[in-house]
Amino acid sequence: MCKQSPIWQIVFGVLPVFLAVLIAAMLVIAVDRDPVEVVTNIWEGAFRNTKSFAGVLNFWIPLTLVCVGLTVTFRSGLWNIGIEGQILIGAMFASWGALYIQLPEALAPLQIAIEIALGILGGMLWAGIAGALKVWLGVHEIFGGMALNSIASVWGIYLISGPWYPEGGSAQQSAPFSKVALLPGISDDWPVSLLALVLTVMALIIVPLILNRTRWGLQLKATGKNQRSALLLGVPINTVAMSSFLVCGGLAGIAGAYRTLFTYGSFRPLASGGIGFLGLLVVLLASTRTLWIPVITFLFAAILSGSTRLRVAMQLDASLAQVLQSTLVLLFLLVGGLRQRFEARSATPVEPEAAQPPVQTRAGGEVIAP
Amino acid sequence: MNITLKNIHKSFGRVHANNNINVTLTEGQIVGVLGENGAGKSTLMKILSGFQPADSGEIWIDDQFVSYDGPEAAIGRGIGMLQQDPLDVGAFTVLENFVYGRSGGILPRWSQAEQELNRYVRDFGFELDPTLWIEQLSIAQRQQLEIVRLFALGVKVLILDEPTTGISADQKAILFDALRRLAHDDKLIVLLVSHKLEDVIDLCDSVIVLRAGERVGDMMMPDSATITPEQISATKTHLVELMFGQEMALHERSLATLGETVMSLDDLHMRSKRLDISGVRLSIRAGEIIGLAGLDGSGQELFMRAACGLAPVHSGHIRLGERDLTGKPYRHFMQTGVIFGAAGRLEEGLIAGLTLTEHLALVESTAGAIHWPRMVDETNARIAHYNVRGQANSRIEQLSGGNQQRMLMALLPENPRVLILEQPTRGLDVDSSRWIWQQLLERRQRGAAILFSSPELDELVAYSDRILVFYAGRIYEIPDVAGITIDRLGHLIGGEFNG
Ligand SMILES: Nc1ncnc2c1ncn2[C@@H]1O[C@H](COP(=O)(O)OP(=O)(O)OP(=O)(O)O)[C@@H](O)[C@H]1O
Ligand SMILES: [Mg+2]
């Protein structure tokens, strides 16, 4: 409908951030702390030095991988709630490789390649099950995903309390992996894996290209928007749904592998750390603006990583960051909704090329188009 | 209540869909809104009913300027509209839908509402079971429900955008009686957008005609009680002239030479919840056109879908040449050149949210990577050839109903073996229907066999080589269409097979 003036674009972009900061500030004041100090601490926690910046990247890498994967399932209209489980199974498979395949140090790159491949395999397997349940048995992917998430988590707990129980350790994590099995960091000042960084950037570039430039990408989009029509236009909708699950699962698997092989260096049943759910939120926020994903994930990663400092510096629980994050998400969605209303109201003529249909509400109150 | 539209303008990009339209509507009248596909009819109706705002212009009700925003508000002002493509409303029952949108109380009074609903249904001669789910209703019943709902909400203006597409002759008669009652007894204004001139002449008191976004004329309709066949055809000619600015030639029956059998159905048995069709034997030859007649839900939908793998076949065989495709999914049929076209357009066939280019790329591209610039060129070529009003980067739902249908046609392969088409000219103006048939006949010349269904008896008689009449799952074959009258066909459709 109306092409928005830049001013409004900015207003709608900045407003939620502003409001979220305001609300968070009020919360902080309510617990008798100085909001400015909190912000400074988060900032310092994130960007104080190269190490802390690497810490941000350590969150950014798996989160971004997961989000890229989720754009694929979202494109085909699927809610891949099972992403958490896929991350975990990916982590588990990679850990198996790290614990049981012991190549000599000279073959470390091969060892790591095998572990990552195993991670991908695990993620794909778990996503494939969700897909198969959906496609052949008609189980909605949300329910299937939930069930698979809890199975994965139970399985993880079983492993560290049974077969992978470390000698003399606690039932929190497996025995630490050997050095050969670990992803190496760039340097002591930059404790972040170059390989993972490269993989993530590649995923960020390649996946959107595939989605926008290939027949498969178009088929995903068609299936996501209208299955029945897609079928009539010759789209193999089942294959398409399955493949989008598999791709997403594969990326989630890499994320899981990264978490165990780099972040923790051992297997933990909580390896995903909620990154899957956070990823769902990010993708929801970004909706069609996929280019924003790395930016949003960076923002979240910075807040997450930076806020770990709060406890040390201010005796505040780091969960404050989560509060800030959730408020941010909520407000973005809220303002997004307001914006749609606003757009529907101020109907001004369009300039030629920018023709977009209005948001139409039909008899049932269903919103069609954008 | 009288309504005046003053200087209404609406543009979509370069398209001036409504260009300075002025109309006055008087209560108690049924007004037809005519115009070729893309003339701007739906746009004007959506403006009046609050579904979209005008760029400029005013709406006056009884000499009072009003402005409202959204369909709910329009209903509040007494203006309600039935949509051109009824969409699914999801899991509601008839009664729930009837109650939906009412003010007063959080808890609806169900029994009272049900009584009210039943009373209206009886008064209008409709047939609606309050406990049915919306998705169980036929198109005609959904319309009936919507009419009753809007009337109960107290609308004084009822807008119907192509209400007779997809409903049977009997259902149409019921609808028209109800509309007459609403206008002439209850003093509503009824606005009817339609491409069927006979209907318009039969029902409307007057018409307004749009062409390319402008109002180009209007006309009083002769009194349908005393009208003669000559008057009908003279009025029709006049209306066609107003709509297209020229007179049109009628279609001549052309006989194609039939080739060998391309598809054969052998003792086919198919079932749905309501229907059971068994013992179907049919061989279809290249270049043959087979019309499927019957009321909505008589089995022709099931038959067409089963014949191309979209509905399950219980027993029997479907053969294409040497290949047995029984039980195979639609994709296999498609790959062998059996193409299905659904009547649903945006629900089934086209994908809202995708551009024209994306649609074409979906059916055309064979390689993994899509070369978009080439696809855009190809789309532009099709747009030109099929005379679609829209741009390569328009999303499909931005096209008018008739242009969506043209695009659907443009997506069909050039040389199919068998085309199975549900109501291929649904919602098309006279010119466009003729044109679509021209396209279909060209494909038939190249050897395609065509199965099509239509609620229009004259269309069936005009184009079919054979007609299959469906009634409650039974099939009656008319082998020689030249020897059948429309009247006889009408009786057959009603189930009088042994007359
Ligand atoms: N939402 C939209 N976005 C862009 N263009 C539109 C939109 N709606 C309508 N148009 C354009 O406006 C013109 C008029 O469309 P409209 O739907 O009013 O035609 P119509 O008279 O109802 O035709 P039909 O008989 O085919 O339904 C068409 O050229 C159409 O492509
Ligand atoms: Mg229309």
mmCIF file of N, CA, C and O and ligand atoms in Angstrom, chain A residues 350 355-358 360, chain B residues 10-13 15-18 33-46 52 84-85 161-162 193-195 210 212-213 345 388-391 394-405 427-429 432, ligand 1:
data_model
loop_
_atom_site.group_PDB
_atom_site.id
_atom_site.type_symbol
_atom_site.label_atom_id
_atom_site.label_comp_id
_atom_site.label_asym_id
_atom_site.label_seq_id
_atom_site.Cartn_x
_atom_site.Cartn_y
_atom_site.Cartn_z
ATOM 1 N N VAL A 350 0.114 4.930 -4.620
ATOM 2 C CA VAL A 350 1.463 4.394 -4.744
ATOM 3 C C VAL A 350 2.193 4.987 -5.933
ATOM 4 O O VAL A 350 1.595 5.307 -6.935
ATOM 5 N N ALA A 355 4.088 -0.834 -6.279
ATOM 6 C CA ALA A 355 2.744 -1.318 -6.010
ATOM 7 C C ALA A 355 2.751 -2.533 -5.102
ATOM 8 O O ALA A 355 3.398 -3.517 -5.367
ATOM 9 N N GLN A 356 2.050 -2.423 -3.999
ATOM 10 C CA GLN A 356 1.897 -3.554 -3.100
ATOM 11 C C GLN A 356 0.439 -3.622 -2.725
ATOM 12 O O GLN A 356 -0.208 -2.606 -2.620
ATOM 13 N N PRO A 357 -0.066 -4.822 -2.529
ATOM 14 C CA PRO A 357 -1.493 -4.890 -2.237
ATOM 15 C C PRO A 357 -1.744 -4.456 -0.802
ATOM 16 O O PRO A 357 -0.857 -4.562 0.028
ATOM 17 N N PRO A 358 -2.942 -3.992 -0.547
ATOM 18 C CA PRO A 358 -3.264 -3.653 0.831
ATOM 19 C C PRO A 358 -3.441 -4.931 1.629
ATOM 20 O O PRO A 358 -3.650 -5.991 1.064
ATOM 21 N N GLN A 360 -5.680 -7.107 3.152
ATOM 22 C CA GLN A 360 -7.131 -7.197 3.056
ATOM 23 C C GLN A 360 -7.654 -8.115 4.138
ATOM 24 O O GLN A 360 -7.109 -9.175 4.357
ATOM 25 N N LYS B 10 -9.273 5.306 -7.670
ATOM 26 C CA LYS B 10 -8.389 4.332 -7.025
ATOM 27 C C LYS B 10 -7.359 3.857 -8.045
ATOM 28 O O LYS B 10 -7.715 3.452 -9.138
ATOM 29 N N SER B 11 -6.112 3.949 -7.673
ATOM 30 C CA SER B 11 -5.052 3.469 -8.563
ATOM 31 C C SER B 11 -4.245 2.392 -7.878
ATOM 32 O O SER B 11 -4.031 2.418 -6.673
ATOM 33 N N PHE B 12 -3.817 1.431 -8.664
ATOM 34 C CA PHE B 12 -2.820 0.460 -8.205
ATOM 35 C C PHE B 12 -1.618 0.638 -9.101
ATOM 36 O O PHE B 12 -1.660 0.223 -10.253
ATOM 37 N N GLY B 13 -0.595 1.264 -8.605
ATOM 38 C CA GLY B 13 0.547 1.530 -9.474
ATOM 39 C C GLY B 13 0.070 2.314 -10.684
ATOM 40 O O GLY B 13 -0.607 3.327 -10.553
ATOM 41 N N VAL B 15 -2.096 1.308 -12.823
ATOM 42 C CA VAL B 15 -3.465 0.985 -13.227
ATOM 43 C C VAL B 15 -4.462 1.908 -12.522
ATOM 44 O O VAL B 15 -4.507 1.948 -11.298
ATOM 45 N N HIS B 16 -5.225 2.633 -13.294
ATOM 46 C CA HIS B 16 -6.267 3.468 -12.719
ATOM 47 C C HIS B 16 -7.540 2.619 -12.654
ATOM 48 O O HIS B 16 -8.332 2.609 -13.577
ATOM 49 N N ALA B 17 -7.693 1.884 -11.568
ATOM 50 C CA ALA B 17 -8.767 0.889 -11.505
ATOM 51 C C ALA B 17 -10.148 1.536 -11.410
ATOM 52 O O ALA B 17 -11.133 0.998 -11.925
ATOM 53 N N ASN B 18 -10.235 2.663 -10.733
ATOM 54 C CA ASN B 18 -11.478 3.437 -10.690
ATOM 55 C C ASN B 18 -11.131 4.882 -11.000
ATOM 56 O O ASN B 18 -10.323 5.493 -10.312
ATOM 57 N N VAL B 33 -23.732 -4.465 -11.997
ATOM 58 C CA VAL B 33 -22.481 -3.766 -12.301
ATOM 59 C C VAL B 33 -21.755 -4.611 -13.337
ATOM 60 O O VAL B 33 -21.373 -5.745 -13.062
ATOM 61 N N LEU B 34 -21.643 -4.059 -14.533
ATOM 62 C CA LEU B 34 -21.073 -4.833 -15.634
ATOM 63 C C LEU B 34 -19.763 -4.231 -16.084
ATOM 64 O O LEU B 34 -19.452 -3.082 -15.827
ATOM 65 N N GLY B 35 -19.017 -5.017 -16.821
ATOM 66 C CA GLY B 35 -17.754 -4.546 -17.362
ATOM 67 C C GLY B 35 -16.852 -5.725 -17.630
ATOM 68 O O GLY B 35 -16.995 -6.764 -16.989
ATOM 69 N N GLU B 36 -15.932 -5.554 -18.561
ATOM 70 C CA GLU B 36 -15.043 -6.654 -18.895
ATOM 71 C C GLU B 36 -14.116 -6.952 -17.725
ATOM 72 O O GLU B 36 -14.077 -6.210 -16.748
ATOM 73 N N ASN B 37 -13.352 -8.033 -17.839
ATOM 74 C CA ASN B 37 -12.411 -8.400 -16.769
ATOM 75 C C ASN B 37 -11.412 -7.280 -16.553
ATOM 76 O O ASN B 37 -10.827 -6.772 -17.503
ATOM 77 N N GLY B 38 -11.250 -6.913 -15.293
ATOM 78 C CA GLY B 38 -10.299 -5.851 -14.984
ATOM 79 C C GLY B 38 -10.864 -4.457 -15.162
ATOM 80 O O GLY B 38 -10.139 -3.470 -15.083
ATOM 81 N N ALA B 39 -12.162 -4.337 -15.380
ATOM 82 C CA ALA B 39 -12.752 -3.020 -15.604
ATOM 83 C C ALA B 39 -12.773 -2.186 -14.330
ATOM 84 O O ALA B 39 -12.843 -0.958 -14.378
ATOM 85 N N GLY B 40 -12.699 -2.846 -13.184
ATOM 86 C CA GLY B 40 -12.699 -2.104 -11.927
ATOM 87 C C GLY B 40 -13.934 -2.341 -11.075
ATOM 88 O O GLY B 40 -14.157 -1.638 -10.091
ATOM 89 N N LYS B 41 -14.694 -3.348 -11.408
ATOM 90 C CA LYS B 41 -15.932 -3.623 -10.669
ATOM 91 C C LYS B 41 -15.654 -4.010 -9.227
ATOM 92 O O LYS B 41 -16.197 -3.406 -8.303
ATOM 93 N N SER B 42 -14.800 -5.016 -9.075
ATOM 94 C CA SER B 42 -14.531 -5.472 -7.703
ATOM 95 C C SER B 42 -13.912 -4.360 -6.882
ATOM 96 O O SER B 42 -14.213 -4.202 -5.697
ATOM 97 N N THR B 43 -13.045 -3.583 -7.514
ATOM 98 C CA THR B 43 -12.413 -2.479 -6.805
ATOM 99 C C THR B 43 -13.462 -1.515 -6.256
ATOM 100 O O THR B 43 -13.432 -1.153 -5.073
ATOM 101 N N LEU B 44 -14.399 -1.145 -7.096
ATOM 102 C CA LEU B 44 -15.437 -0.209 -6.668
ATOM 103 C C LEU B 44 -16.266 -0.815 -5.535
ATOM 104 O O LEU B 44 -16.570 -0.152 -4.532
ATOM 105 N N MET B 45 -16.591 -2.087 -5.658
ATOM 106 C CA MET B 45 -17.401 -2.736 -4.635
ATOM 107 C C MET B 45 -16.632 -2.826 -3.315
ATOM 108 O O MET B 45 -17.193 -2.652 -2.245
ATOM 109 N N LYS B 46 -15.332 -3.086 -3.422
ATOM 110 C CA LYS B 46 -14.540 -3.176 -2.198
ATOM 111 C C LYS B 46 -14.428 -1.814 -1.520
ATOM 112 O O LYS B 46 -14.354 -1.728 -0.299
ATOM 113 N N GLN B 52 -11.346 -1.864 0.987
ATOM 114 C CA GLN B 52 -10.172 -1.045 0.711
ATOM 115 C C GLN B 52 -10.584 0.408 0.573
ATOM 116 O O GLN B 52 -11.710 0.709 0.185
ATOM 117 N N GLN B 84 -15.907 -12.213 -3.828
ATOM 118 C CA GLN B 84 -15.861 -12.931 -5.100
ATOM 119 C C GLN B 84 -15.360 -14.370 -4.917
ATOM 120 O O GLN B 84 -15.941 -15.304 -5.441
ATOM 121 N N ASP B 85 -14.292 -14.532 -4.164
ATOM 122 C CA ASP B 85 -13.829 -15.880 -3.869
ATOM 123 C C ASP B 85 -14.050 -16.147 -2.398
ATOM 124 O O ASP B 85 -13.303 -15.655 -1.578
ATOM 125 N N ASP B 161 -20.463 -10.047 -5.439
ATOM 126 C CA ASP B 161 -19.494 -10.033 -6.530
ATOM 127 C C ASP B 161 -19.465 -11.416 -7.173
ATOM 128 O O ASP B 161 -18.994 -12.375 -6.573
ATOM 129 N N GLU B 162 -20.002 -11.520 -8.352
ATOM 130 C CA GLU B 162 -20.083 -12.779 -9.087
ATOM 131 C C GLU B 162 -20.604 -13.928 -8.239
ATOM 132 O O GLU B 162 -19.942 -14.940 -8.058
ATOM 133 N N VAL B 193 -22.519 -7.862 -9.201
ATOM 134 C CA VAL B 193 -21.486 -7.887 -10.233
ATOM 135 C C VAL B 193 -21.586 -9.231 -10.930
ATOM 136 O O VAL B 193 -21.588 -10.264 -10.270
ATOM 137 N N SER B 194 -21.738 -9.208 -12.244
ATOM 138 C CA SER B 194 -21.870 -10.486 -12.934
ATOM 139 C C SER B 194 -21.448 -10.358 -14.377
ATOM 140 O O SER B 194 -21.496 -9.286 -14.966
ATOM 141 N N HIS B 195 -20.996 -11.497 -14.918
ATOM 142 C CA HIS B 195 -20.667 -11.516 -16.342
ATOM 143 C C HIS B 195 -21.765 -12.180 -17.142
ATOM 144 O O HIS B 195 -21.692 -12.263 -18.348
ATOM 145 N N LEU B 210 -18.890 -0.378 -16.445
ATOM 146 C CA LEU B 210 -17.551 0.182 -16.308
ATOM 147 C C LEU B 210 -16.677 -0.332 -17.458
ATOM 148 O O LEU B 210 -16.838 -1.457 -17.916
ATOM 149 N N ALA B 212 -12.421 -0.006 -18.366
ATOM 150 C CA ALA B 212 -11.100 0.530 -18.027
ATOM 151 C C ALA B 212 -11.167 1.561 -16.896
ATOM 152 O O ALA B 212 -10.582 2.626 -16.971
ATOM 153 N N GLY B 213 -11.922 1.243 -15.867
ATOM 154 C CA GLY B 213 -11.955 2.084 -14.687
ATOM 155 C C GLY B 213 -12.941 3.235 -14.737
ATOM 156 O O GLY B 213 -13.148 3.929 -13.754
ATOM 157 N N ARG B 345 -8.951 -21.310 -8.285
ATOM 158 C CA ARG B 345 -8.002 -20.203 -8.481
ATOM 159 C C ARG B 345 -7.097 -19.959 -7.300
ATOM 160 O O ARG B 345 -6.085 -20.623 -7.151
ATOM 161 N N VAL B 388 -2.941 -10.797 -20.414
ATOM 162 C CA VAL B 388 -3.189 -10.688 -18.976
ATOM 163 C C VAL B 388 -2.965 -9.241 -18.566
ATOM 164 O O VAL B 388 -1.957 -8.648 -18.948
ATOM 165 N N ARG B 389 -3.898 -8.683 -17.824
ATOM 166 C CA ARG B 389 -3.639 -7.331 -17.310
ATOM 167 C C ARG B 389 -2.938 -7.425 -15.987
ATOM 168 O O ARG B 389 -3.539 -7.712 -14.964
ATOM 169 N N GLY B 390 -1.646 -7.215 -16.037
ATOM 170 C CA GLY B 390 -0.842 -7.327 -14.835
ATOM 171 C C GLY B 390 0.593 -7.283 -15.283
ATOM 172 O O GLY B 390 0.884 -7.353 -16.475
ATOM 173 N N GLN B 391 1.503 -7.131 -14.311
ATOM 174 C CA GLN B 391 2.909 -7.086 -14.666
ATOM 175 C C GLN B 391 3.623 -8.316 -14.143
ATOM 176 O O GLN B 391 3.134 -8.968 -13.235
ATOM 177 N N SER B 394 3.820 -8.352 -10.576
ATOM 178 C CA SER B 394 2.606 -8.265 -9.756
ATOM 179 C C SER B 394 2.430 -9.581 -9.022
ATOM 180 O O SER B 394 2.720 -10.634 -9.558
ATOM 181 N N ARG B 395 1.938 -9.482 -7.801
ATOM 182 C CA ARG B 395 1.568 -10.722 -7.148
ATOM 183 C C ARG B 395 0.200 -11.130 -7.686
ATOM 184 O O ARG B 395 -0.623 -10.310 -8.037
ATOM 185 N N ILE B 396 0.002 -12.450 -7.722
ATOM 186 C CA ILE B 396 -1.158 -12.972 -8.433
ATOM 187 C C ILE B 396 -2.470 -12.421 -7.875
ATOM 188 O O ILE B 396 -3.424 -12.172 -8.600
ATOM 189 N N GLU B 397 -2.521 -12.177 -6.558
ATOM 190 C CA GLU B 397 -3.774 -11.718 -5.974
ATOM 191 C C GLU B 397 -4.059 -10.253 -6.316
ATOM 192 O O GLU B 397 -5.133 -9.748 -6.036
ATOM 193 N N GLN B 398 -3.084 -9.589 -6.945
ATOM 194 C CA GLN B 398 -3.342 -8.208 -7.362
ATOM 195 C C GLN B 398 -4.099 -8.154 -8.676
ATOM 196 O O GLN B 398 -4.558 -7.103 -9.091
ATOM 197 N N LEU B 399 -4.188 -9.284 -9.361
ATOM 198 C CA LEU B 399 -4.914 -9.310 -10.624
ATOM 199 C C LEU B 399 -6.412 -9.442 -10.380
ATOM 200 O O LEU B 399 -6.828 -10.013 -9.377
ATOM 201 N N SER B 400 -7.193 -8.936 -11.309
ATOM 202 C CA SER B 400 -8.635 -9.123 -11.186
ATOM 203 C C SER B 400 -8.943 -10.596 -11.429
ATOM 204 O O SER B 400 -8.135 -11.335 -11.987
ATOM 205 N N GLY B 401 -10.129 -11.008 -10.987
ATOM 206 C CA GLY B 401 -10.493 -12.419 -11.062
ATOM 207 C C GLY B 401 -10.289 -13.001 -12.454
ATOM 208 O O GLY B 401 -9.712 -14.080 -12.614
ATOM 209 N N GLY B 402 -10.762 -12.301 -13.443
ATOM 210 C CA GLY B 402 -10.661 -12.809 -14.803
ATOM 211 C C GLY B 402 -9.224 -12.913 -15.271
ATOM 212 O O GLY B 402 -8.859 -13.830 -16.008
ATOM 213 N N ASN B 403 -8.411 -11.983 -14.835
ATOM 214 C CA ASN B 403 -7.014 -12.025 -15.246
ATOM 215 C C ASN B 403 -6.252 -13.136 -14.546
ATOM 216 O O ASN B 403 -5.313 -13.693 -15.094
ATOM 217 N N GLN B 404 -6.705 -13.483 -13.331
ATOM 218 C CA GLN B 404 -6.122 -14.651 -12.673
ATOM 219 C C GLN B 404 -6.398 -15.892 -13.511
ATOM 220 O O GLN B 404 -5.544 -16.745 -13.704
ATOM 221 N N GLN B 405 -7.613 -15.965 -14.018
ATOM 222 C CA GLN B 405 -7.986 -17.118 -14.837
ATOM 223 C C GLN B 405 -7.127 -17.186 -16.100
ATOM 224 O O GLN B 405 -6.682 -18.239 -16.526
ATOM 225 N N GLY B 427 -16.111 -16.915 -13.998
ATOM 226 C CA GLY B 427 -15.799 -15.517 -13.700
ATOM 227 C C GLY B 427 -15.246 -14.732 -14.868
ATOM 228 O O GLY B 427 -14.695 -13.657 -14.682
ATOM 229 N N LEU B 428 -15.387 -15.268 -16.082
ATOM 230 C CA LEU B 428 -14.843 -14.535 -17.220
ATOM 231 C C LEU B 428 -15.944 -13.787 -17.955
ATOM 232 O O LEU B 428 -17.073 -14.255 -18.051
ATOM 233 N N ASP B 429 -15.584 -12.629 -18.498
ATOM 234 C CA ASP B 429 -16.565 -11.919 -19.306
ATOM 235 C C ASP B 429 -16.698 -12.618 -20.651
ATOM 236 O O ASP B 429 -15.934 -13.519 -20.986
ATOM 237 N N SER B 432 -13.567 -12.727 -22.792
ATOM 238 C CA SER B 432 -12.501 -13.579 -22.261
ATOM 239 C C SER B 432 -12.855 -15.059 -22.369
ATOM 240 O O SER B 432 -11.991 -15.878 -22.660
HETATM 241 N N1 LIG C 1 -4.682 -5.156 -4.861
HETATM 242 C C1 LIG C 1 -4.363 -4.813 -6.110
HETATM 243 N N2 LIG C 1 -3.096 -4.506 -6.438
HETATM 244 C C2 LIG C 1 -2.756 -4.161 -7.688
HETATM 245 N N3 LIG C 1 -3.620 -4.067 -8.704
HETATM 246 C C3 LIG C 1 -4.906 -4.356 -8.456
HETATM 247 C C4 LIG C 1 -5.344 -4.744 -7.148
HETATM 248 N N4 LIG C 1 -6.672 -4.976 -7.190
HETATM 249 C C5 LIG C 1 -7.046 -4.734 -8.462
HETATM 250 N N5 LIG C 1 -6.001 -4.345 -9.226
HETATM 251 C C6 LIG C 1 -6.032 -3.992 -10.643
HETATM 252 O O1 LIG C 1 -7.099 -3.098 -10.864
HETATM 253 C C7 LIG C 1 -7.798 -3.426 -12.041
HETATM 254 C C8 LIG C 1 -9.263 -3.610 -11.754
HETATM 255 O O2 LIG C 1 -9.409 -4.786 -10.990
HETATM 256 P P1 LIG C 1 -10.831 -5.323 -10.480
HETATM 257 O O3 LIG C 1 -10.550 -6.497 -9.617
HETATM 258 O O4 LIG C 1 -11.615 -4.214 -9.909
HETATM 259 O O5 LIG C 1 -11.502 -5.810 -11.852
HETATM 260 P P2 LIG C 1 -12.934 -6.482 -12.094
HETATM 261 O O6 LIG C 1 -13.720 -5.523 -12.899
HETATM 262 O O7 LIG C 1 -13.504 -6.938 -10.831
HETATM 263 O O8 LIG C 1 -12.520 -7.701 -13.029
HETATM 264 P P3 LIG C 1 -13.013 -9.250 -13.032
HETATM 265 O O9 LIG C 1 -14.255 -9.297 -13.808
HETATM 266 O O10 LIG C 1 -11.911 -9.945 -13.780
HETATM 267 O O11 LIG C 1 -13.142 -9.703 -11.632
HETATM 268 C C9 LIG C 1 -7.110 -4.652 -12.619
HETATM 269 O O12 LIG C 1 -6.251 -4.229 -13.657
HETATM 270 C C10 LIG C 1 -6.323 -5.217 -11.487
HETATM 271 O O13 LIG C 1 -5.146 -5.825 -11.934
#
